[in-house]
Coordinates of C-alpha atoms in Angstrom, one line a residue:
Chain A
M1 CA 23.1 -114.0 118.5
D2 CA 22.0 -110.8 116.7
K3 CA 19.1 -108.8 117.8
S4 CA 16.7 -109.9 115.0
T5 CA 17.3 -113.6 115.7
R6 CA 17.0 -113.0 119.5
D7 CA 13.7 -111.1 119.1
A8 CA 12.3 -113.7 116.7
L9 CA 13.0 -116.5 119.2
Q10 CA 11.5 -114.6 122.0
N11 CA 8.3 -113.7 120.1
A12 CA 7.9 -117.2 118.7
K13 CA 6.8 -118.3 122.2
F14 CA 3.7 -116.2 122.0
E15 CA 0.7 -116.3 119.6
D16 CA -0.6 -113.0 118.5
T17 CA -4.1 -112.3 117.2
Y18 CA -4.7 -110.3 114.0
I19 CA -8.1 -109.9 112.4
H20 CA -9.2 -108.1 109.3
T21 CA -12.6 -107.4 110.7
D22 CA -14.1 -106.3 107.4
G23 CA -13.8 -109.9 106.2
M24 CA -15.8 -111.3 109.1
P25 CA -19.5 -111.9 108.9
W26 CA -21.9 -110.2 111.3
T27 CA -23.6 -112.9 113.5
P28 CA -27.0 -112.6 115.2
F29 CA -26.6 -111.8 118.9
S30 CA -30.1 -110.7 120.0
D31 CA -33.1 -109.0 118.5
G32 CA -31.7 -106.4 116.1
I33 CA -28.2 -106.8 117.3
E34 CA -25.3 -108.5 115.6
I35 CA -21.7 -109.3 116.8
K36 CA -18.2 -110.0 115.6
V37 CA -16.2 -111.9 118.2
L38 CA -12.6 -110.7 118.1
R39 CA -11.1 -112.3 121.2
T40 CA -12.2 -114.3 124.3
S41 CA -9.8 -115.1 127.2
Q42 CA -10.3 -118.3 129.1
E43 CA -7.8 -117.2 131.7
S44 CA -9.2 -113.8 132.6
G45 CA -12.8 -114.1 131.2
T46 CA -12.3 -110.9 129.1
W47 CA -13.9 -110.7 125.7
T48 CA -13.6 -108.1 122.9
T49 CA -16.2 -107.6 120.1
L50 CA -17.8 -105.4 117.6
F51 CA -21.5 -104.8 117.9
R52 CA -23.8 -103.6 115.2
C53 CA -27.2 -102.5 116.5
A54 CA -30.2 -101.7 114.3
K55 CA -32.2 -98.5 114.8
G56 CA -34.6 -99.1 117.7
S57 CA -32.7 -102.1 119.1
S58 CA -31.6 -102.4 122.7
F59 CA -29.7 -104.6 125.1
A60 CA -31.9 -106.2 127.8
R61 CA -31.6 -105.4 131.5
H62 CA -28.2 -106.6 132.8
E63 CA -25.6 -106.3 135.5
H64 CA -21.9 -106.0 134.7
L65 CA -19.9 -108.7 136.6
G66 CA -16.8 -107.1 134.8
A67 CA -16.3 -103.6 133.6
G68 CA -17.2 -102.6 130.0
E69 CA -15.0 -100.4 127.9
Y70 CA -16.1 -99.0 124.5
L71 CA -15.3 -96.8 121.5
M72 CA -18.3 -95.6 119.4
L73 CA -17.7 -96.0 115.7
S74 CA -21.0 -94.9 114.2
G75 CA -24.6 -94.1 115.3
K76 CA -25.9 -93.2 118.7
M77 CA -26.1 -95.2 122.0
E78 CA -28.1 -94.3 125.1
V79 CA -26.6 -95.9 128.3
R80 CA -28.6 -95.9 131.5
G81 CA -31.4 -93.9 130.0
G82 CA -29.2 -91.5 128.0
V83 CA -28.0 -88.1 129.1
E84 CA -31.5 -86.8 129.6
K85 CA -32.1 -89.3 132.4
G86 CA -28.7 -89.0 134.1
G87 CA -27.0 -91.6 131.9
I88 CA -24.8 -91.3 128.8
T89 CA -25.5 -90.6 125.2
A90 CA -22.5 -91.7 123.1
Y91 CA -21.7 -90.5 119.6
P92 CA -19.0 -91.6 117.1
G93 CA -15.6 -91.1 118.5
D94 CA -16.8 -91.2 122.1
Y95 CA -15.1 -93.4 124.7
G96 CA -16.6 -94.9 127.8
Y97 CA -15.8 -97.2 130.8
E98 CA -18.7 -98.7 132.7
P99 CA -17.4 -100.1 136.0
N100 CA -17.8 -103.6 137.3
G101 CA -21.1 -103.7 139.3
M102 CA -23.1 -101.3 137.1
I103 CA -26.7 -102.2 136.3
H104 CA -28.0 -101.2 132.8
D105 CA -31.7 -101.4 132.7
S106 CA -31.7 -100.8 129.0
T107 CA -29.1 -99.7 126.5
C108 CA -30.9 -98.3 123.5
F109 CA -29.9 -97.4 119.9
P110 CA -32.1 -94.6 118.4
E111 CA -29.9 -94.9 115.2
S112 CA -28.2 -97.8 113.5
S113 CA -24.9 -98.0 115.4
V114 CA -21.5 -99.8 115.5
F115 CA -19.2 -99.9 118.5
Y116 CA -16.0 -101.6 119.6
F117 CA -16.4 -103.2 123.1
T118 CA -14.3 -105.0 125.7
N119 CA -15.9 -106.6 128.7
Y120 CA -13.7 -107.7 131.6
G121 CA -15.7 -110.6 132.8
P122 CA -19.3 -111.9 132.6
I123 CA -22.6 -110.0 132.1
R124 CA -25.6 -111.2 134.0
F125 CA -28.9 -110.7 132.2
M126 CA -31.7 -110.4 134.8
D127 CA -35.4 -109.8 135.2
D128 CA -37.0 -106.8 136.9
E129 CA -36.6 -108.5 140.3
D130 CA -32.9 -109.0 139.6
K131 CA -33.2 -112.8 139.2
T132 CA -30.7 -114.3 136.8
I133 CA -31.9 -115.1 133.3
F134 CA -28.6 -115.8 131.6
V135 CA -24.9 -115.3 132.4
L136 CA -23.0 -114.2 129.3
D137 CA -19.4 -115.2 130.0
W138 CA -16.4 -115.8 127.8
K139 CA -17.6 -119.3 127.0
A140 CA -20.9 -118.1 125.7
V141 CA -19.2 -115.4 123.6
A142 CA -16.6 -117.9 122.3
K143 CA -19.3 -120.3 121.2
I144 CA -21.0 -117.5 119.2
G145 CA -17.7 -116.8 117.5
A146 CA -16.9 -120.5 116.8
D147 CA -20.4 -121.2 115.5
S148 CA -20.2 -118.1 113.2
A149 CA -16.8 -119.2 111.8
A150 CA -18.1 -122.7 111.2
S151 CA -21.1 -121.3 109.3
A152 CA -18.9 -119.1 107.2
R153 CA -16.7 -122.1 106.3
A154 CA -19.8 -124.2 105.4
A155 CA -21.1 -121.4 103.1
E156 CA -17.9 -121.3 101.1
Chain B
M1 CA -38.3 -99.8 146.4
D2 CA -39.0 -99.6 142.6
K3 CA -36.5 -100.9 140.0
S4 CA -35.3 -97.4 138.9
T5 CA -34.6 -96.2 142.4
R6 CA -32.9 -99.5 143.3
D7 CA -30.7 -99.3 140.1
A8 CA -29.8 -95.7 140.7
L9 CA -28.7 -96.4 144.3
Q10 CA -26.6 -99.3 143.1
N11 CA -25.0 -97.4 140.2
A12 CA -24.2 -94.3 142.4
K13 CA -21.5 -96.4 144.1
F14 CA -19.4 -96.4 141.0
E15 CA -17.9 -93.7 138.9
D16 CA -18.1 -94.2 135.1
T17 CA -15.9 -92.6 132.5
Y18 CA -17.3 -90.9 129.5
I19 CA -15.1 -88.9 127.1
H20 CA -16.1 -87.0 123.9
T21 CA -12.6 -87.7 122.4
D22 CA -13.1 -85.2 119.6
G23 CA -13.0 -82.4 122.2
M24 CA -9.6 -83.5 123.6
P25 CA -6.3 -82.0 122.3
W26 CA -3.6 -84.3 120.8
T27 CA -0.6 -84.2 123.1
P28 CA 3.0 -84.9 122.0
F29 CA 4.2 -88.4 122.9
S30 CA 7.3 -89.0 120.9
D31 CA 8.8 -87.8 117.6
G32 CA 5.9 -87.6 115.2
I33 CA 3.5 -89.4 117.6
E34 CA 0.7 -87.8 119.6
I35 CA -1.6 -89.2 122.2
K36 CA -5.0 -88.8 123.9
V37 CA -5.1 -90.5 127.3
L38 CA -8.6 -92.0 127.9
R39 CA -8.0 -94.0 131.0
T40 CA -5.3 -95.2 133.4
S41 CA -5.9 -97.7 136.2
Q42 CA -3.7 -97.5 139.3
E43 CA -5.0 -100.9 140.5
S44 CA -4.3 -103.0 137.4
G45 CA -1.8 -100.8 135.5
T46 CA -4.0 -100.9 132.4
W47 CA -4.2 -97.8 130.2
T48 CA -6.3 -96.9 127.1
T49 CA -5.4 -94.2 124.6
L50 CA -5.7 -93.0 121.1
F51 CA -2.5 -92.6 119.1
R52 CA -2.0 -90.4 116.1
C53 CA 1.2 -91.2 114.2
A54 CA 2.6 -89.0 111.4
K55 CA 3.7 -90.5 108.1
G56 CA 7.2 -92.0 108.6
S57 CA 7.0 -92.0 112.4
S58 CA 7.7 -95.1 114.6
F59 CA 7.6 -96.4 118.1
A60 CA 11.1 -97.2 119.5
R61 CA 12.3 -100.7 120.4
H62 CA 10.2 -102.0 123.3
E63 CA 9.1 -105.1 125.2
H64 CA 5.5 -105.5 126.3
L65 CA 5.3 -106.1 130.1
G66 CA 1.5 -106.3 129.5
A67 CA -0.4 -107.3 126.4
G68 CA -1.4 -104.7 123.8
E69 CA -4.8 -104.6 122.1
Y70 CA -5.8 -102.3 119.3
L71 CA -8.3 -101.3 116.6
M72 CA -6.9 -99.4 113.6
L73 CA -9.0 -96.3 112.8
S74 CA -7.1 -94.9 109.8
G75 CA -3.8 -95.2 108.0
K76 CA -1.4 -98.2 108.1
M77 CA 0.7 -99.7 110.8
E78 CA 3.6 -102.2 110.4
V79 CA 4.1 -104.3 113.6
R80 CA 7.3 -106.5 113.9
G81 CA 8.5 -105.5 110.4
G82 CA 5.1 -105.7 108.8
V83 CA 3.6 -108.7 106.9
E84 CA 6.6 -108.9 104.5
K85 CA 8.9 -109.7 107.4
G86 CA 6.7 -112.1 109.3
G87 CA 4.9 -109.4 111.3
I88 CA 1.6 -107.7 110.8
T89 CA 0.5 -104.8 108.6
A90 CA -2.7 -103.3 110.0
Y91 CA -5.3 -101.3 108.0
P92 CA -8.4 -99.4 109.1
G93 CA -10.9 -101.7 110.8
D94 CA -8.2 -104.3 111.7
Y95 CA -8.0 -105.6 115.2
G96 CA -4.9 -107.0 117.0
Y97 CA -3.7 -108.4 120.3
E98 CA 0.0 -108.5 121.0
P99 CA 0.6 -110.8 124.0
N100 CA 2.5 -109.9 127.1
G101 CA 6.2 -110.6 126.6
M102 CA 6.3 -109.6 122.9
I103 CA 9.3 -107.5 121.7
H104 CA 8.7 -104.9 119.0
D105 CA 11.9 -103.7 117.5
S106 CA 10.1 -101.0 115.6
T107 CA 6.5 -100.3 114.9
C108 CA 6.3 -98.1 111.8
F109 CA 3.7 -95.9 110.1
P110 CA 4.1 -95.5 106.4
E111 CA 1.0 -93.3 106.3
S112 CA -0.5 -90.9 108.8
S113 CA -2.5 -93.2 111.2
V114 CA -4.8 -93.2 114.1
F115 CA -5.5 -96.2 116.3
Y116 CA -7.3 -97.0 119.6
F117 CA -5.0 -98.9 122.0
T118 CA -5.2 -100.6 125.4
N119 CA -2.1 -101.9 127.1
Y120 CA -2.5 -104.2 130.1
G121 CA 0.6 -103.1 132.0
P122 CA 3.9 -101.4 131.4
I123 CA 5.9 -101.1 128.2
R124 CA 9.7 -101.3 128.6
F125 CA 11.6 -99.3 126.1
M126 CA 15.1 -100.7 125.7
D127 CA 18.3 -100.4 123.6
D128 CA 19.6 -103.0 121.2
E129 CA 21.2 -104.9 124.0
D130 CA 17.8 -105.1 125.8
K131 CA 19.0 -102.7 128.5
T132 CA 16.1 -100.6 130.0
I133 CA 15.9 -97.0 128.8
F134 CA 12.5 -96.1 130.2
V135 CA 9.5 -98.0 131.6
L136 CA 6.2 -96.5 130.4
D137 CA 3.7 -97.4 133.1
W138 CA 0.2 -96.2 134.0
K139 CA 1.8 -93.4 136.1
A140 CA 3.8 -92.1 133.2
V141 CA 0.7 -92.2 130.9
A142 CA -1.5 -90.6 133.6
K143 CA 1.1 -87.8 133.9
I144 CA 0.9 -87.1 130.2
G145 CA -2.9 -87.0 130.4
A146 CA -2.9 -84.7 133.4
D147 CA -0.3 -82.3 131.9
S148 CA -2.3 -82.2 128.7
A149 CA -5.5 -81.3 130.6
A150 CA -3.7 -78.6 132.6
S151 CA -2.4 -77.0 129.4
A152 CA -5.8 -77.1 127.8
R153 CA -7.3 -75.3 130.8
A154 CA -4.5 -72.7 130.9
A155 CA -5.1 -72.0 127.2
E156 CA -8.8 -71.3 127.6
Chain C
M1 CA 14.5 -84.1 147.6
D2 CA 16.1 -87.0 149.4
K3 CA 15.1 -90.6 148.7
S4 CA 13.0 -91.1 151.8
T5 CA 10.9 -88.0 151.3
R6 CA 10.5 -88.8 147.6
D7 CA 9.4 -92.4 148.4
A8 CA 7.0 -91.2 151.1
L9 CA 5.3 -88.8 148.7
Q10 CA 5.0 -91.5 146.1
N11 CA 3.6 -94.1 148.5
A12 CA 1.2 -91.7 150.1
K13 CA -0.9 -91.8 146.9
F14 CA -1.8 -95.4 147.5
E15 CA -3.6 -97.1 150.3
D16 CA -2.2 -100.4 151.4
T17 CA -4.1 -103.1 153.2
Y18 CA -2.7 -104.8 156.3
I19 CA -4.8 -107.2 158.4
H20 CA -3.8 -109.1 161.6
T21 CA -6.2 -112.0 160.7
D22 CA -6.0 -113.6 164.1
G23 CA -7.9 -110.6 165.4
M24 CA -10.8 -111.0 163.1
P25 CA -13.9 -113.1 163.9
W26 CA -14.9 -116.0 161.8
T27 CA -18.2 -115.3 160.1
P28 CA -20.8 -117.8 159.0
F29 CA -20.7 -118.4 155.2
S30 CA -22.7 -121.6 154.6
D31 CA -23.5 -124.8 156.5
G32 CA -20.4 -125.6 158.5
I33 CA -18.2 -123.1 156.7
E34 CA -16.9 -119.8 158.0
I35 CA -15.1 -117.0 156.3
K36 CA -12.7 -114.0 157.0
V37 CA -12.9 -111.5 154.2
L38 CA -9.5 -110.0 153.6
R39 CA -10.0 -108.0 150.4
T40 CA -12.6 -107.4 147.7
S41 CA -11.9 -105.4 144.5
Q42 CA -14.7 -103.4 142.9
E43 CA -12.5 -102.8 139.8
S44 CA -11.4 -106.3 139.0
G45 CA -14.0 -108.4 141.0
T46 CA -11.2 -110.3 142.7
W47 CA -11.6 -111.3 146.4
T48 CA -9.3 -112.9 148.9
T49 CA -10.4 -114.7 152.1
L50 CA -9.7 -117.3 154.7
F51 CA -12.2 -120.2 154.9
R52 CA -12.6 -122.5 157.9
C53 CA -14.6 -125.6 157.1
A54 CA -15.9 -128.0 159.7
K55 CA -15.3 -131.8 159.3
G56 CA -17.9 -133.1 156.9
S57 CA -18.8 -129.7 155.4
S58 CA -18.8 -129.0 151.7
F59 CA -19.2 -126.2 149.2
A60 CA -22.3 -126.6 147.0
R61 CA -22.2 -127.2 143.2
H62 CA -20.7 -124.2 141.5
E63 CA -19.0 -122.9 138.4
H64 CA -15.9 -120.6 138.5
L65 CA -16.5 -117.4 136.5
G66 CA -13.0 -116.5 137.6
A67 CA -10.1 -118.7 138.5
G68 CA -9.6 -119.8 142.1
E69 CA -6.1 -119.9 143.8
Y70 CA -5.5 -121.4 147.2
L71 CA -2.9 -122.5 149.9
M72 CA -4.0 -125.1 152.3
L73 CA -3.2 -124.2 155.9
S74 CA -4.6 -127.2 157.8
G75 CA -6.9 -130.1 157.3
K76 CA -7.8 -131.9 154.1
M77 CA -9.8 -130.7 151.0
E78 CA -11.3 -132.9 148.2
V79 CA -11.8 -130.9 145.0
R80 CA -13.7 -132.4 142.1
G81 CA -14.2 -135.7 144.0
G82 CA -10.7 -135.9 145.4
V83 CA -7.7 -137.7 143.9
E84 CA -9.6 -141.1 143.9
K85 CA -12.1 -139.7 141.4
G86 CA -9.7 -137.8 139.2
G87 CA -9.8 -134.6 141.2
I88 CA -7.5 -133.2 143.8
T89 CA -7.0 -134.0 147.5
A90 CA -5.1 -131.1 149.2
Y91 CA -3.1 -131.2 152.4
P92 CA -1.5 -128.5 154.5
G93 CA 1.2 -126.6 152.5
D94 CA -0.4 -127.6 149.2
Y95 CA -1.1 -125.0 146.5
G96 CA -3.7 -125.1 143.8
Y97 CA -5.0 -123.0 140.9
E98 CA -8.5 -123.9 139.5
P99 CA -8.9 -122.2 136.1
N100 CA -11.8 -120.0 135.1
G101 CA -14.6 -122.1 133.7
M102 CA -14.1 -125.1 136.1
I103 CA -17.2 -126.7 137.5
H104 CA -17.0 -128.1 141.1
D105 CA -19.9 -130.5 141.8
S106 CA -18.8 -130.7 145.4
T107 CA -15.8 -129.6 147.4
C108 CA -15.6 -131.6 150.6
F109 CA -13.7 -131.4 153.9
P110 CA -13.3 -134.8 155.5
E111 CA -11.4 -133.0 158.3
S112 CA -11.7 -129.6 159.9
S113 CA -9.7 -127.4 157.5
V114 CA -8.5 -123.8 157.0
F115 CA -7.3 -122.5 153.6
Y116 CA -6.3 -119.1 152.1
F117 CA -8.2 -118.4 148.9
T118 CA -8.3 -115.8 146.1
N119 CA -11.0 -115.9 143.5
Y120 CA -10.5 -113.8 140.3
G121 CA -14.2 -113.0 139.7
P122 CA -17.6 -114.4 140.6
I123 CA -18.6 -117.9 141.5
R124 CA -22.0 -119.1 140.1
F125 CA -23.8 -121.6 142.4
M126 CA -26.1 -123.7 140.3
D127 CA -28.5 -126.7 140.5
D128 CA -27.9 -130.1 138.9
E129 CA -29.3 -128.8 135.6
D130 CA -26.8 -125.9 135.7
K131 CA -29.5 -123.3 136.4
T132 CA -28.2 -120.3 138.4
I133 CA -29.1 -120.3 142.1
F134 CA -26.9 -117.5 143.3
V135 CA -23.9 -115.5 141.9
L136 CA -21.3 -114.9 144.6
D137 CA -19.5 -111.8 143.4
W138 CA -17.2 -109.3 145.1
K139 CA -20.3 -107.3 146.2
A140 CA -21.7 -110.3 148.0
V141 CA -18.4 -111.1 149.6
A142 CA -17.8 -107.5 150.6
K143 CA -21.3 -107.4 152.3
I144 CA -20.3 -110.5 154.4
G145 CA -17.2 -108.7 155.4
A146 CA -18.9 -105.4 156.2
D147 CA -21.7 -107.1 158.2
S148 CA -19.1 -109.1 160.2
A149 CA -17.2 -105.9 161.0
A150 CA -20.4 -104.2 162.1
S151 CA -21.3 -107.1 164.4
A152 CA -17.9 -107.1 165.9
R153 CA -18.1 -103.4 166.7
A154 CA -21.5 -103.8 168.1
A155 CA -20.3 -106.5 170.4
E156 CA -17.5 -104.5 171.9
Chain D
M1 CA -25.9 -136.8 129.4
D2 CA -25.6 -137.2 133.1
K3 CA -24.2 -134.5 135.4
S4 CA -20.9 -136.2 136.1
T5 CA -20.1 -136.8 132.4
R6 CA -21.2 -133.3 131.5
D7 CA -19.0 -131.8 134.2
A8 CA -16.0 -134.0 133.2
L9 CA -16.2 -132.9 129.6
Q10 CA -16.4 -129.2 130.6
N11 CA -13.5 -129.5 133.1
A12 CA -11.3 -131.4 130.6
K13 CA -10.9 -128.2 128.6
F14 CA -8.9 -126.6 131.3
E15 CA -5.6 -127.5 133.0
D16 CA -5.5 -127.1 136.8
T17 CA -2.4 -126.6 138.9
Y18 CA -1.8 -128.6 142.0
I19 CA 1.5 -128.6 143.9
H20 CA 2.6 -130.4 147.0
T21 CA 4.9 -127.6 148.0
D22 CA 6.7 -129.5 150.7
G23 CA 8.1 -131.7 147.9
M24 CA 9.7 -128.8 146.1
P25 CA 13.3 -127.6 146.7
W26 CA 14.0 -124.1 147.9
T27 CA 15.9 -122.3 145.1
P28 CA 18.3 -119.3 145.7
F29 CA 16.7 -116.0 144.8
S30 CA 18.9 -113.3 146.3
D31 CA 21.4 -113.0 149.2
G32 CA 19.8 -115.0 152.0
I33 CA 16.4 -115.4 150.2
E34 CA 15.1 -118.5 148.6
I35 CA 12.0 -119.1 146.5
K36 CA 9.5 -121.8 145.4
V37 CA 7.8 -120.8 142.1
L38 CA 4.2 -122.0 142.2
R39 CA 2.7 -120.3 139.1
T40 CA 3.5 -117.7 136.5
S41 CA 1.0 -116.4 134.0
Q42 CA 2.2 -115.4 130.5
E43 CA -1.1 -113.8 129.8
S44 CA -1.5 -111.6 132.8
G45 CA 2.1 -111.4 134.1
T46 CA 1.0 -112.5 137.5
W47 CA 3.2 -114.9 139.6
T48 CA 2.7 -116.7 142.8
T49 CA 5.5 -118.0 145.1
L50 CA 6.7 -119.0 148.5
F51 CA 9.7 -117.0 149.9
R52 CA 12.0 -118.1 152.7
C53 CA 14.1 -115.3 154.0
A54 CA 17.0 -115.9 156.4
K55 CA 17.3 -113.8 159.6
G56 CA 18.9 -110.4 158.6
S57 CA 18.1 -110.8 154.9
S58 CA 16.2 -108.1 152.9
F59 CA 14.8 -107.4 149.4
A60 CA 16.6 -104.6 147.6
R61 CA 15.0 -101.3 146.7
H62 CA 12.2 -101.8 144.2
E63 CA 9.0 -100.4 142.7
H64 CA 5.8 -102.5 142.3
L65 CA 4.7 -102.4 138.6
G66 CA 1.9 -104.7 139.8
A67 CA 0.3 -105.0 143.3
G68 CA 1.7 -107.5 145.8
E69 CA -0.5 -109.7 148.1
Y70 CA 0.9 -111.9 150.9
L71 CA 0.1 -114.1 153.8
M72 CA 2.8 -114.5 156.4
L73 CA 3.4 -118.1 157.4
S74 CA 6.3 -117.7 159.9
G75 CA 8.8 -115.2 161.2
K76 CA 8.6 -111.4 160.9
M77 CA 8.7 -109.0 157.9
E78 CA 9.3 -105.2 158.0
V79 CA 7.7 -103.5 155.0
R80 CA 8.6 -99.8 154.2
G81 CA 10.7 -99.5 157.4
G82 CA 8.3 -101.5 159.6
V83 CA 5.6 -100.1 161.9
E84 CA 8.0 -97.9 163.8
K85 CA 8.7 -95.9 160.6
G86 CA 5.2 -95.7 159.3
G87 CA 5.3 -99.0 157.3
I88 CA 4.1 -102.5 158.3
T89 CA 5.5 -105.2 160.5
A90 CA 3.9 -108.5 159.6
Y91 CA 3.7 -111.6 161.8
P92 CA 2.5 -115.1 161.1
G93 CA -1.2 -115.1 160.0
D94 CA -1.0 -111.5 158.8
Y95 CA -2.3 -110.5 155.4
G96 CA -1.2 -107.6 153.3
Y97 CA -1.9 -106.0 149.9
E98 CA 0.7 -103.5 148.6
P99 CA -0.8 -101.5 145.7
N100 CA 0.6 -101.2 142.2
G101 CA 3.0 -98.2 142.2
M102 CA 4.3 -98.6 145.8
I103 CA 8.1 -98.2 146.3
H104 CA 9.8 -100.4 148.9
D105 CA 13.2 -99.0 149.8
S106 CA 14.0 -102.1 151.8
T107 CA 11.9 -105.1 153.0
C108 CA 13.7 -106.6 156.0
F109 CA 13.5 -109.9 157.9
P110 CA 14.7 -109.6 161.5
E111 CA 13.8 -113.3 161.9
S112 CA 13.9 -116.3 159.6
S113 CA 10.6 -116.0 157.7
V114 CA 8.4 -117.7 155.2
F115 CA 5.5 -116.1 153.3
Y116 CA 3.2 -116.8 150.5
F117 CA 3.2 -114.1 147.8
T118 CA 1.4 -113.2 144.6
N119 CA 2.6 -110.3 142.5
Y120 CA 0.2 -109.0 139.8
G121 CA 2.9 -107.9 137.3
P122 CA 6.6 -107.0 137.3
I123 CA 8.8 -105.6 140.0
R124 CA 11.4 -103.0 139.0
F125 CA 14.5 -103.1 141.1
M126 CA 16.2 -99.7 141.1
D127 CA 19.1 -97.7 142.5
D128 CA 18.8 -94.8 144.9
E129 CA 18.2 -92.4 141.9
D130 CA 15.3 -94.7 140.7
K131 CA 17.3 -95.9 137.7
T132 CA 16.3 -99.4 136.6
I133 CA 18.7 -102.2 137.7
F134 CA 16.5 -105.1 136.7
V135 CA 12.9 -105.8 135.9
L136 CA 11.7 -109.0 137.5
D137 CA 8.7 -110.1 135.4
W138 CA 6.9 -113.4 135.0
K139 CA 9.5 -114.6 132.4
A140 CA 12.3 -114.1 135.0
V141 CA 10.3 -115.9 137.7
A142 CA 9.4 -118.7 135.3
K143 CA 13.0 -119.2 134.4
I144 CA 14.0 -119.5 138.1
G145 CA 11.2 -122.1 138.5
A146 CA 12.2 -124.1 135.3
D147 CA 16.0 -124.1 136.3
S148 CA 15.1 -125.3 139.7
A149 CA 13.0 -128.1 138.4
A150 CA 15.7 -129.1 135.9
S151 CA 18.3 -129.2 138.8
A152 CA 16.0 -131.3 140.9
R153 CA 15.6 -133.8 138.1
A154 CA 19.3 -134.0 137.4
A155 CA 20.0 -134.7 141.1
E156 CA 17.6 -137.7 141.1

């Protein structure tokens, strides 16, 4: 068997993912924040997305039950209060890895921003006493993605 | 204990990663291809990088011993022969996930390209008979990153 | 450099874990259930334990936010109602993998049982309306292990 | 919808694994060593097995490209030369975690031994100059398991 045939047989066992993200609609996620769901993994609980955050928007208080990894594409993001309060202020081209277990009281966007984001597990949104409000896991993210795709098809 | 103090104590247990990638030098990886090493994980074997590939460059034949996940930032990438041969041709903004086990005979760059890339384990470079030439694991990627940082410091 | 020296230098970079589990005390986990904490991973959120469950004990209603993998060592475990209700009844020597996302209304032990267990992420305990009661993550498991070790030292 | 119906619908989305390992045949792995393949994951490259090692048998020189985690069930295992040479000697009930990146020149069994073992990625068997002889990944382990199951069916 020649190399090309051999490789094709091997690769046919696996399903790749390829997304032209410019063709996807932005879907509402939370107040002022939209999402494009690129991948969710049932097995590992990992999910990868694009987030677009309006000027002045923010993610509510949460705890990472899986590490977060991001690449800023545009705008400005203040993590854990931003650099002035001991946290991080991320600009386009900046990369970050927030370890599993981190608590983010508020992640703010002083400018309209887009970033690419992978989370390696769930995120637990919680109140000021650390009580659970909502657990955002791969199932919840996958549902947002599926609902968005269904709406896009219905609109065609 | 107030919320801010409590959160600060919790977060102090973990070390985050934050990189202003524009300030990092591009380091030679292979013929026509340069790399910026953003993160390597000893525990999981995962590594995250930026690659800059000159027009006409390509990655040599390899097998993924861990899935690859990418976001194209500029240029054009032909995976598994490109779309004309049943593979993928990726443009800026495109996202892909190549499963663990995939074989890439050649990944080509018909234009100068930059992409963000995470690999969830080693990559095995191999000859046309699938014999191992070199296993690129987190240790090898970390060494490239450490050598690059040492060179940059020496040049200051 | 000879092989032994080379290997020793390589291995010295990493810290292994080795536990003579017979020498560890059983620590209370929940009503009728005791635990030995063998490993918790901050990075991945994975944790590995031994559980000893008294006859008639059970784990409360929970959802897996990470897969569970086990090897039964003694006794009898009824997962998802046991085999008579479409679930699983596990005996010594039996192996199981419960995928991420599974809900276990009750996991019961009709006999005194010991099993080895790895969970690849958190477990969310919840009420009958699926509201979160408690999220058992690597931090909570690590605290049980640390408290148990401190008690054992104090008792010496 | 009542709780039982709701849970059943949720759980039906996922396929669990349950194996009565006593009913599986031991399959040859290497000289004096037999294996039962319990699980292989295409997505993560993780694999879980039971190994039975004859008195005097040993695993050949290898490098972990994924961490190994084990529970000794019977016999005696000498890892990295055993405790007398700075490594580990494991007895029944003992637990160990060998980090990603570790090199094991020889893992020996002075007594007939059985242990439960998960490896979080490939293992690279290599010669004394660290040249790759064979990469044992989830595909290779899955093939051993599939061949063993086919033989068992043919023998019925």
